[in-house]
mmCIF file with all atom_site columns, C-alpha atoms in Angstrom:
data_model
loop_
_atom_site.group_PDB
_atom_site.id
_atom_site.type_symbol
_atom_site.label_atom_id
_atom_site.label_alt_id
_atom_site.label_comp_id
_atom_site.label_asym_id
_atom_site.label_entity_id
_atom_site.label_seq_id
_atom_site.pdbx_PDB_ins_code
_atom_site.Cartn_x
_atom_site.Cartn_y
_atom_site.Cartn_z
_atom_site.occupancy
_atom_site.B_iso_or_equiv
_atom_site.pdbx_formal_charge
_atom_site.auth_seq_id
_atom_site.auth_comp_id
_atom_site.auth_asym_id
_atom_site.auth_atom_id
_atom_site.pdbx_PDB_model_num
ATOM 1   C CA . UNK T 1 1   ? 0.000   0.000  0.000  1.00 0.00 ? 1   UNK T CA 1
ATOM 2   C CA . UNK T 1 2   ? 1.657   3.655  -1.389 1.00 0.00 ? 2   UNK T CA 1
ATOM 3   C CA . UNK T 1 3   ? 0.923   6.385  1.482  1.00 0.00 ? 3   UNK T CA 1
ATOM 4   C CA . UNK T 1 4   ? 0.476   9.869  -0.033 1.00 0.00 ? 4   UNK T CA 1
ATOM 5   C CA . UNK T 1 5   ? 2.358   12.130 2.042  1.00 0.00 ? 5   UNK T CA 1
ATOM 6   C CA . UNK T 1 6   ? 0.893   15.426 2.690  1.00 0.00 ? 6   UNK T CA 1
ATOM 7   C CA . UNK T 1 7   ? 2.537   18.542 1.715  1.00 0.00 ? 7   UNK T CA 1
ATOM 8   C CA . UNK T 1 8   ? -0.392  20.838 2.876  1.00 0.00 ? 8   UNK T CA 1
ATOM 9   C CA . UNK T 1 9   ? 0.517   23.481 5.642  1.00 0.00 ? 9   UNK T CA 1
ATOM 10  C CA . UNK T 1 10  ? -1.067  22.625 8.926  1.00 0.00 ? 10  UNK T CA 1
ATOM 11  C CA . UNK T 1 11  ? -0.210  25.102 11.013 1.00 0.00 ? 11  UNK T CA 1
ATOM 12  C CA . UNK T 1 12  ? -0.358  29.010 9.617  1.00 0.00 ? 12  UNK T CA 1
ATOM 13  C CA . UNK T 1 13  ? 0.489   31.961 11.338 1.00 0.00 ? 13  UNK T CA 1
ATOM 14  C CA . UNK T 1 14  ? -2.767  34.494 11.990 1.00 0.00 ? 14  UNK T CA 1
ATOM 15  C CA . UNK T 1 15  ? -1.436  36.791 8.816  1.00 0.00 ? 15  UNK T CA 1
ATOM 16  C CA . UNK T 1 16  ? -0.788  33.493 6.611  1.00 0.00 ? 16  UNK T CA 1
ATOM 17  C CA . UNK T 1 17  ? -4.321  32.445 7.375  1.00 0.00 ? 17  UNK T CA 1
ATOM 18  C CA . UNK T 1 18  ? -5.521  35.700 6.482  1.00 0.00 ? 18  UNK T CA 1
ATOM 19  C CA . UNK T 1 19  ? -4.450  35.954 3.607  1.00 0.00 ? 19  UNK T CA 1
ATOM 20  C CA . UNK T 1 20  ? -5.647  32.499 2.487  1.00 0.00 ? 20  UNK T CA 1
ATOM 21  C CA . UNK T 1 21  ? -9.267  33.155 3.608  1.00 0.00 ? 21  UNK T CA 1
ATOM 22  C CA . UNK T 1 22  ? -9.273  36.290 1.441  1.00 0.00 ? 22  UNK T CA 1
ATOM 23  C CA . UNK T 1 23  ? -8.523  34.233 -1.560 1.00 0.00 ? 23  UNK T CA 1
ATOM 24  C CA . UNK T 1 24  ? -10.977 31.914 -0.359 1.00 0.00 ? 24  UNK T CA 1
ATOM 25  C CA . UNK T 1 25  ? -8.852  28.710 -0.266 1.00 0.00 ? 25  UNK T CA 1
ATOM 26  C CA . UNK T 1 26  ? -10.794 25.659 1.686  1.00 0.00 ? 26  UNK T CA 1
ATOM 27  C CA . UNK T 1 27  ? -7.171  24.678 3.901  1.00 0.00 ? 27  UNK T CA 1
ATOM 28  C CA . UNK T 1 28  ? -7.349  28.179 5.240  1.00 0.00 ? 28  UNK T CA 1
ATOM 29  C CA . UNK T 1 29  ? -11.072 27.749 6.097  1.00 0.00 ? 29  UNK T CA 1
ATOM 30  C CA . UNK T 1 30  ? -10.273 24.453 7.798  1.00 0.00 ? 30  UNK T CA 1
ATOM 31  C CA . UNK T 1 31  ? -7.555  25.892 9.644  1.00 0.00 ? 31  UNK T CA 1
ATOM 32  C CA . UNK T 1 32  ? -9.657  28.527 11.038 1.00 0.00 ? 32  UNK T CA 1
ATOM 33  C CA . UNK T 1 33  ? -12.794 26.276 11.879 1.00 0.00 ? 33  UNK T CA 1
ATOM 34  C CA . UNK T 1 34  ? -10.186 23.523 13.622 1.00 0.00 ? 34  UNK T CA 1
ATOM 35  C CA . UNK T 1 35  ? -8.569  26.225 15.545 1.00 0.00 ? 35  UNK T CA 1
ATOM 36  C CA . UNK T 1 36  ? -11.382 28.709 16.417 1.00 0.00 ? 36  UNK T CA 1
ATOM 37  C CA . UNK T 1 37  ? -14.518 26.667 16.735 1.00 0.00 ? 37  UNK T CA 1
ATOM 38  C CA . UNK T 1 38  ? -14.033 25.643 20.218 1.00 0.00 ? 38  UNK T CA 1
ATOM 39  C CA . UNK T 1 39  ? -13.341 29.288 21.354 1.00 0.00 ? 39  UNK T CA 1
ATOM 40  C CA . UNK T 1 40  ? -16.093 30.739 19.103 1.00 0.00 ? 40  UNK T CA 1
ATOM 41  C CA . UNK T 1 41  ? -18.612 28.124 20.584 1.00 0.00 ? 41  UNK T CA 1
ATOM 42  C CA . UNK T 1 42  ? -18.508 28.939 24.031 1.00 0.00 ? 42  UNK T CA 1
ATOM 43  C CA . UNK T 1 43  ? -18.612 32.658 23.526 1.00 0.00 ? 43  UNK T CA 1
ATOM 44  C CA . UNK T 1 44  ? -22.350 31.619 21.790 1.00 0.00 ? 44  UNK T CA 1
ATOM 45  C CA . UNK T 1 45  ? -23.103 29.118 24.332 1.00 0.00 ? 45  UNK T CA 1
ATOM 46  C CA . UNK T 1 46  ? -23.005 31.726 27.099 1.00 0.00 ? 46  UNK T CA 1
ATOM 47  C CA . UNK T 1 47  ? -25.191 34.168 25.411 1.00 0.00 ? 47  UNK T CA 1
ATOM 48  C CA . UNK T 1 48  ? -28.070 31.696 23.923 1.00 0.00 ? 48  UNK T CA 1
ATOM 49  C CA . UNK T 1 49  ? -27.452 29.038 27.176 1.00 0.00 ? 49  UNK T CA 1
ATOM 50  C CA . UNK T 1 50  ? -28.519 25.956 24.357 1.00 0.00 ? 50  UNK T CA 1
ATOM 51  C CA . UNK T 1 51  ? -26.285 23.668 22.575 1.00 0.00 ? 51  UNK T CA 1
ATOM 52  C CA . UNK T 1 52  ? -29.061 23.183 19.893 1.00 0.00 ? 52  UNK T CA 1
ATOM 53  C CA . UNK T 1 53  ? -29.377 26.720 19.017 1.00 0.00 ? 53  UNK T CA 1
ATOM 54  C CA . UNK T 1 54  ? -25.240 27.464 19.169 1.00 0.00 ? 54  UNK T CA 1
ATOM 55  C CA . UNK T 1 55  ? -24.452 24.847 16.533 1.00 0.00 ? 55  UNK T CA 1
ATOM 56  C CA . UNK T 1 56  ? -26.917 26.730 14.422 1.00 0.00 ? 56  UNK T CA 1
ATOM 57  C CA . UNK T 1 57  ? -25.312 30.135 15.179 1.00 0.00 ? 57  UNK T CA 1
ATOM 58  C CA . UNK T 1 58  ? -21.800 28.384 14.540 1.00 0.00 ? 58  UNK T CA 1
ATOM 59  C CA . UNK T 1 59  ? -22.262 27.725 11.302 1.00 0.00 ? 59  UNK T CA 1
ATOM 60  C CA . UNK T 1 60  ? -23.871 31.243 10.264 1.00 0.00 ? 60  UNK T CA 1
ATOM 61  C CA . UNK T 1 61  ? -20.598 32.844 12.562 1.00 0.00 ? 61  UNK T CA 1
ATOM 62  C CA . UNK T 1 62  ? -18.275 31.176 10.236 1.00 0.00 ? 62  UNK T CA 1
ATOM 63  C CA . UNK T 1 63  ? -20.224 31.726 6.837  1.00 0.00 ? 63  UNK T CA 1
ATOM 64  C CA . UNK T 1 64  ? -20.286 35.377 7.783  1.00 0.00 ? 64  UNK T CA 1
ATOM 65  C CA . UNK T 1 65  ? -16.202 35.326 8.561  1.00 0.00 ? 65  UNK T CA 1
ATOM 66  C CA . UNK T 1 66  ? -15.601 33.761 5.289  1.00 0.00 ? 66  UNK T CA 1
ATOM 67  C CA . UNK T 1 67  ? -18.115 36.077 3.610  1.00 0.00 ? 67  UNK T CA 1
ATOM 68  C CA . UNK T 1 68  ? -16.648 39.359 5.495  1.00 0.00 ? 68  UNK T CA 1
ATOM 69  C CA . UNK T 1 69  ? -13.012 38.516 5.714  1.00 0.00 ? 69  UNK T CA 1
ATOM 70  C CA . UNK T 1 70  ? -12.200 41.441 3.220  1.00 0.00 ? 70  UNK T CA 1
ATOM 71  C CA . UNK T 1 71  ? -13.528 44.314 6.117  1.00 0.00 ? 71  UNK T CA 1
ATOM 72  C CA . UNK T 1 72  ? -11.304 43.050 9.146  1.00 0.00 ? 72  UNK T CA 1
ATOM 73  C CA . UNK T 1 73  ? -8.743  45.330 9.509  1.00 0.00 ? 73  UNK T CA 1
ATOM 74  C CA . UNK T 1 74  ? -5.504  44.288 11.482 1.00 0.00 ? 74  UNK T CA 1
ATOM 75  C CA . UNK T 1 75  ? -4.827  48.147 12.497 1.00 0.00 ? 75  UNK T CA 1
ATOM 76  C CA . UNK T 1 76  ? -8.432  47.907 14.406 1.00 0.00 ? 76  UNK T CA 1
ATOM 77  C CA . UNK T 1 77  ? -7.541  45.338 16.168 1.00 0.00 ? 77  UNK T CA 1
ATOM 78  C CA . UNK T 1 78  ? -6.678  41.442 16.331 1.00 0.00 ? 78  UNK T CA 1
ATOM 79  C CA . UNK T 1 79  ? -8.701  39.102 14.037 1.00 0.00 ? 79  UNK T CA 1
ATOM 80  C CA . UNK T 1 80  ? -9.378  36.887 17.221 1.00 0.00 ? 80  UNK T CA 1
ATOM 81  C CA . UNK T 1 81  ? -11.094 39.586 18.948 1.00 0.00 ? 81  UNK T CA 1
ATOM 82  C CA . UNK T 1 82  ? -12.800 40.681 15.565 1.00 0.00 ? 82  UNK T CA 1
ATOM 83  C CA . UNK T 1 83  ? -14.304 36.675 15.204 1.00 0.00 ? 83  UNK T CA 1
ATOM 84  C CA . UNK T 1 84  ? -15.290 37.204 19.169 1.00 0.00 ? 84  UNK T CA 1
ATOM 85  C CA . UNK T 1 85  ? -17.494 40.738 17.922 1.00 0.00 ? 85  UNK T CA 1
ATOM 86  C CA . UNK T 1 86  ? -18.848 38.301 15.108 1.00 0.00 ? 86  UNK T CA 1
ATOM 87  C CA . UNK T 1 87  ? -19.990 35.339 17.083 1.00 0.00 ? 87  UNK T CA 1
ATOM 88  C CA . UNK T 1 88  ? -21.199 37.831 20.039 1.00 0.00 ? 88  UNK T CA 1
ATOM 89  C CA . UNK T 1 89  ? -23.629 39.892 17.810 1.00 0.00 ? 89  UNK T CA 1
ATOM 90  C CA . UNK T 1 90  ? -24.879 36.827 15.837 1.00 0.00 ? 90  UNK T CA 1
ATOM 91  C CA . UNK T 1 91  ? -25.631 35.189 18.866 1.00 0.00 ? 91  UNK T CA 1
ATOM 92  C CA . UNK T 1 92  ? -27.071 38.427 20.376 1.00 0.00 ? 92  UNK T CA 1
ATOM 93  C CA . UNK T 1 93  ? -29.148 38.971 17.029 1.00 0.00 ? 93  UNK T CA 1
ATOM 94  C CA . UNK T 1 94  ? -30.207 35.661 17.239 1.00 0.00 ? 94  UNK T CA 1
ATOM 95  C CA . UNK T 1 95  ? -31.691 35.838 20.465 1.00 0.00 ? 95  UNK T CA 1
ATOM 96  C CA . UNK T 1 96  ? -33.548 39.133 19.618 1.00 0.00 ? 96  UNK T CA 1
ATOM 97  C CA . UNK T 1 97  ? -34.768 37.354 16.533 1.00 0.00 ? 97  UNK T CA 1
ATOM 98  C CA . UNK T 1 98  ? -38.622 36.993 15.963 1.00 0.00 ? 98  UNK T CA 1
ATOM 99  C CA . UNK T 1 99  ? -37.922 33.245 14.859 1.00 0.00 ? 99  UNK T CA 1
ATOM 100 C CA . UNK T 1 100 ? -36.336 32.692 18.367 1.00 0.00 ? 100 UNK T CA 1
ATOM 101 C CA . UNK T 1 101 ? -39.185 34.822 20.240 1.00 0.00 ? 101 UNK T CA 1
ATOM 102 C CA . UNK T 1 102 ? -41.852 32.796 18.387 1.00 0.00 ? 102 UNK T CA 1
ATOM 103 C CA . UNK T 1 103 ? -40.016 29.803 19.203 1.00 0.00 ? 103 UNK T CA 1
ATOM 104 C CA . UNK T 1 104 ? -39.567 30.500 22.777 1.00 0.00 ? 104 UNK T CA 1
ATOM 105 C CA . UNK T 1 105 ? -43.131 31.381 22.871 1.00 0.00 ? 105 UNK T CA 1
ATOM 106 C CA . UNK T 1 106 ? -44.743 28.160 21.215 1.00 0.00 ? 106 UNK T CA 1
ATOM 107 C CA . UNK T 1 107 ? -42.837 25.681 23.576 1.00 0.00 ? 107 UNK T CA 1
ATOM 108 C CA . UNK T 1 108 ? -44.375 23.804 26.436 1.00 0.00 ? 108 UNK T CA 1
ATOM 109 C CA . UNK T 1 109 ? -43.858 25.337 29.861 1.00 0.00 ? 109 UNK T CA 1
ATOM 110 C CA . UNK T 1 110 ? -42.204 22.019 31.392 1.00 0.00 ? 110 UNK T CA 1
ATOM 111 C CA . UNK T 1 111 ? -39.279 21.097 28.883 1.00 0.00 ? 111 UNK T CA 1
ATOM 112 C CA . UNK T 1 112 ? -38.892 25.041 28.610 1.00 0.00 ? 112 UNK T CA 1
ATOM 113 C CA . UNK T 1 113 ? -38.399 25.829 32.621 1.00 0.00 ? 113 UNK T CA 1
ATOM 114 C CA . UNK T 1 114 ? -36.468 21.737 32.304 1.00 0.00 ? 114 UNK T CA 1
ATOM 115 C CA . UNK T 1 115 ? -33.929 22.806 29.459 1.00 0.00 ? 115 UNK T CA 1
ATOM 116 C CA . UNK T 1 116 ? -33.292 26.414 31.339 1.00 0.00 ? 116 UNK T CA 1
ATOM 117 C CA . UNK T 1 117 ? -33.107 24.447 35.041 1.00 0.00 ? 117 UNK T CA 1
ATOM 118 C CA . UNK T 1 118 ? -30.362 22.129 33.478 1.00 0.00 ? 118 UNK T CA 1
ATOM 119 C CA . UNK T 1 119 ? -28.132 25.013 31.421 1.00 0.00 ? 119 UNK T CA 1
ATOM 120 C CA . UNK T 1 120 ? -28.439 27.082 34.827 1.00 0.00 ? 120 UNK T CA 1
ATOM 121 C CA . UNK T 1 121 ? -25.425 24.181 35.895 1.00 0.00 ? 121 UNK T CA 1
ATOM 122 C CA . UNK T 1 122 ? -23.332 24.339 32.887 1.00 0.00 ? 122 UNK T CA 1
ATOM 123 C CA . UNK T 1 123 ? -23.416 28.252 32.916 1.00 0.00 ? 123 UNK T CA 1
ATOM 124 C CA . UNK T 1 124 ? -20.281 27.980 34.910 1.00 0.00 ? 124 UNK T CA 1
ATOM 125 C CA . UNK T 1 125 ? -18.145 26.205 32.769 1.00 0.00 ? 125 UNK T CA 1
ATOM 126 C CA . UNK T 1 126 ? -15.068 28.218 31.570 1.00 0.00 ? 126 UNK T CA 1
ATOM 127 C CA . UNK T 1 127 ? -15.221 27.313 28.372 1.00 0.00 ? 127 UNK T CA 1
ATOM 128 C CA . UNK T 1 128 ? -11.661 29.355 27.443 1.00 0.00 ? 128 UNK T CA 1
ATOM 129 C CA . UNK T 1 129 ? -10.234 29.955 29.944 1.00 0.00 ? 129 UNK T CA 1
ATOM 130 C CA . UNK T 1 130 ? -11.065 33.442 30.524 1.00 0.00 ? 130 UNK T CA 1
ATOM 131 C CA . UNK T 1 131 ? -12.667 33.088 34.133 1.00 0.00 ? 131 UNK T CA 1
ATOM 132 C CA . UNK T 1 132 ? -9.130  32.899 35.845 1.00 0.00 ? 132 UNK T CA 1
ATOM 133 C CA . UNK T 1 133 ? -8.207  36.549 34.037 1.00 0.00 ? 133 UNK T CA 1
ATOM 134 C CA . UNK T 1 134 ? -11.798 37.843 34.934 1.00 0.00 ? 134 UNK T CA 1
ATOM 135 C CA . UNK T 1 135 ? -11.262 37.398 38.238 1.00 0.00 ? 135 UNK T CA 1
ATOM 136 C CA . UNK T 1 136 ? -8.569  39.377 38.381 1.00 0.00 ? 136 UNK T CA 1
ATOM 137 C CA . UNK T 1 137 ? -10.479 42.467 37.783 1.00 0.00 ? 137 UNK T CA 1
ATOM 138 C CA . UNK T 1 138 ? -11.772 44.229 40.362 1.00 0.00 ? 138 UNK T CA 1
ATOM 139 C CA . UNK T 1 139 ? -16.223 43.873 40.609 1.00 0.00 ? 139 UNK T CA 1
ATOM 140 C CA . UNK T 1 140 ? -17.344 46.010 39.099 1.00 0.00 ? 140 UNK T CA 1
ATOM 141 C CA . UNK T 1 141 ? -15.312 45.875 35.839 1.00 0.00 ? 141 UNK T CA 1
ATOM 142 C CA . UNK T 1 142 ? -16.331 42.056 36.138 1.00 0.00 ? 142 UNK T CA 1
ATOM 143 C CA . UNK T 1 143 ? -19.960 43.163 36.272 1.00 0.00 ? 143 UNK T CA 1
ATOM 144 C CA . UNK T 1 144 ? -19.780 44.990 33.085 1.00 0.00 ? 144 UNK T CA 1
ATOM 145 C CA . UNK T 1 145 ? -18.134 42.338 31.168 1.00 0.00 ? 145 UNK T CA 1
ATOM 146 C CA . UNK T 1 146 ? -20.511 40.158 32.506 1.00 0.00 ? 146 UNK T CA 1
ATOM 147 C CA . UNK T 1 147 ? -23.277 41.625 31.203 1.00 0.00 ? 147 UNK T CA 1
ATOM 148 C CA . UNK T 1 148 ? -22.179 42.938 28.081 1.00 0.00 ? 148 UNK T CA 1
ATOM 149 C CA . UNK T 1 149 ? -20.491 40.059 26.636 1.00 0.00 ? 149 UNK T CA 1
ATOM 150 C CA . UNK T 1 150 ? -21.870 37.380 28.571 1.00 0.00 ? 150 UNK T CA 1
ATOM 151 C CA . UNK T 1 151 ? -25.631 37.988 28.933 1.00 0.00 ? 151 UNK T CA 1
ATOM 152 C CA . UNK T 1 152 ? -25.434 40.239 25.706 1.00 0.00 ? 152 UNK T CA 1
ATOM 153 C CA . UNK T 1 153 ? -26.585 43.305 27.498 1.00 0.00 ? 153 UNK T CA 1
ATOM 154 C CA . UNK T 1 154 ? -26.168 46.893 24.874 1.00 0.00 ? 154 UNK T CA 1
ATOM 155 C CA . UNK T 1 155 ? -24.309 49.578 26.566 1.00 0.00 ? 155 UNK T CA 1
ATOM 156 C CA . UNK T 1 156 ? -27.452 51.653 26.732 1.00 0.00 ? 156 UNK T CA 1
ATOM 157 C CA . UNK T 1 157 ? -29.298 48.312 28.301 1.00 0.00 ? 157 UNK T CA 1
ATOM 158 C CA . UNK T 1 158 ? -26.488 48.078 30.982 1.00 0.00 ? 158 UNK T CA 1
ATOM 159 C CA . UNK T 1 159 ? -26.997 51.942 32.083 1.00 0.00 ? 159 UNK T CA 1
ATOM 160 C CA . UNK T 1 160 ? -30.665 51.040 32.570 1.00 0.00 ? 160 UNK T CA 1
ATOM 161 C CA . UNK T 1 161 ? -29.582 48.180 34.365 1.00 0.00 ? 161 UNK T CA 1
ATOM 162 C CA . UNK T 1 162 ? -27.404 49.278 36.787 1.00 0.00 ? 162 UNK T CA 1
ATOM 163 C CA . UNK T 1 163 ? -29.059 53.162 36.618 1.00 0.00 ? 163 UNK T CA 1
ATOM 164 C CA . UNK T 1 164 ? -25.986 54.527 35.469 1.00 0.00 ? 164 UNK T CA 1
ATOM 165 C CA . UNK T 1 165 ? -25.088 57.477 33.038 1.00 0.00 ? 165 UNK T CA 1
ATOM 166 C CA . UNK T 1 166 ? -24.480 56.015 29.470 1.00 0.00 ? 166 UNK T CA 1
ATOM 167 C CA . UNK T 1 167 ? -21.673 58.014 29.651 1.00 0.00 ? 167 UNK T CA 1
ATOM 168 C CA . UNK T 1 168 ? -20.480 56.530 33.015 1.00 0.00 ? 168 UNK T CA 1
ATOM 169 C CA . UNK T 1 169 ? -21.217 52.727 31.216 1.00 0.00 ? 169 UNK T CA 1
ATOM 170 C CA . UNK T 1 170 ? -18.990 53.552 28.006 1.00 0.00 ? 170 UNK T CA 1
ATOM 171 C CA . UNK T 1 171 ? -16.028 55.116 30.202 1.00 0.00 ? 171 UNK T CA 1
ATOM 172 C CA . UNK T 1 172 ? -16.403 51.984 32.638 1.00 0.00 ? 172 UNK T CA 1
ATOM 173 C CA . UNK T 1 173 ? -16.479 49.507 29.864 1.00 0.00 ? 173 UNK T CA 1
ATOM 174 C CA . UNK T 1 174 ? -13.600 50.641 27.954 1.00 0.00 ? 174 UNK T CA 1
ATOM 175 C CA . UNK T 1 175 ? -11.686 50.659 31.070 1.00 0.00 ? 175 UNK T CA 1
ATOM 176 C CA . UNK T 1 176 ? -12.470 47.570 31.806 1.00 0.00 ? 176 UNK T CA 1
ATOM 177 C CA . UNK T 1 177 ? -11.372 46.344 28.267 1.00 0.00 ? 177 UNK T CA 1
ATOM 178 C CA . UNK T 1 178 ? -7.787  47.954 28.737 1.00 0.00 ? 178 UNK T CA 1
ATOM 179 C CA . UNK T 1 179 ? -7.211  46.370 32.320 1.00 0.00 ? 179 UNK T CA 1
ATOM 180 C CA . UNK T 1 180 ? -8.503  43.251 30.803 1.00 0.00 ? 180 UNK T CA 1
ATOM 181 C CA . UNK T 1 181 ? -5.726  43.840 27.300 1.00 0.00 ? 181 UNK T CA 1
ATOM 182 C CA . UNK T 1 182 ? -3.107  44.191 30.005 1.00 0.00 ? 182 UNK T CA 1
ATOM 183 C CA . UNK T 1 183 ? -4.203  41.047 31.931 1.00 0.00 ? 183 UNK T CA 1
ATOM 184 C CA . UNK T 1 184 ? -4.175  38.945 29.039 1.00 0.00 ? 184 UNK T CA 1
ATOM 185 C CA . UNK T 1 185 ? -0.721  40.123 28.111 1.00 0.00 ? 185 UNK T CA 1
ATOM 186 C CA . UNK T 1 186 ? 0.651   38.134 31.146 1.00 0.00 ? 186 UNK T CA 1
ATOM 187 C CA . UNK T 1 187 ? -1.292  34.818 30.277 1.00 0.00 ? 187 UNK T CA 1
ATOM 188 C CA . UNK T 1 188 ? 0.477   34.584 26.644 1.00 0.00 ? 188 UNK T CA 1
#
């Protein structure tokens, strides 16, 4: 038996694997869904708390980065964080959906309050990681976080919330995001 040995790149560096996913090549998509999926996943499974619904949003997060690859812009940030934004307002859209409302709406009271009793005990699951860095924050910047990119709250939802300035909420948040950039740096 003749073994074909494989002379396809496994392993691409983030601007390699840019590049290949703006010429559309399939090996660059594969790299990115073998890579990022896991990550991507559990960002969705914390905002829509159901593994049915986040394989659906999955696939429409990574249709849209392959469709959208041409507006990510390394000077505006890093293309993980930029697939984070993606799967965090698809997810967020999602849930706001009328499809998911009517859905919601037309189940039967006892698997609905069942299926929400039984992802209540999976919400804690750190699903990359990031729990450890969160904690390092002091409470209220973990509030914020929590709400905006966790439970998918707007910024202007989060000042009605917490009855807070808008104002107060964007300073706060961003903040937040630049003690949490310098937290990271130490767990790379």
């Amino acid at each position: 038996m003749i073994r074909k040995i494989s002379t396809i790149k496994t392993n691409y560096s983030e601007e390699e694997l840019i590049v290949l996913l703006r010429q559309k090549n399939e090996a660059g998509f594969h790299h990115l869904y073998d890579n990022y999926s896991g990550a991507l996943y559990g960002v969705i499974l914390r905002i829509v708390q159901s593994k049915e619904y986040t394989e659906e949003i999955i696939q429409d997060v990574f249709v849209k980065i392959w469709n959208s690859i041409h507006q990510y812009d390394a000077l505006k940030g890093r293309f993980y964080t930029w697939m984070i934004n993606i799967a965090r307002n698809t997810a967020i859209d999602y849930l706001k959906s009328k499809s998911f409302q009517n859905q919601l709406k037309n189940q039967p009271l006892p698997d609905f309050v069942y299926e929400n009793a039984e992802l209540t005990t999976t919400n804690n699951s750190d699903f990359i990681g990031f729990n450890k860095v969160l904690e390092s924050l002091e409470s209220d910047k973990q509030e914020l976080i929590d709400l905006a990119y966790y439970q998918g709250f707007t910024q202007s939802e989060i000042s009605e919330k917490l009855n807070m300035p808008l104002g107060t909420v964007k300073t706060k948040m961003r903040n937040a995001l630049l003690k949490l950039k310098d937290l990271l740096k130490d767990y790379q």
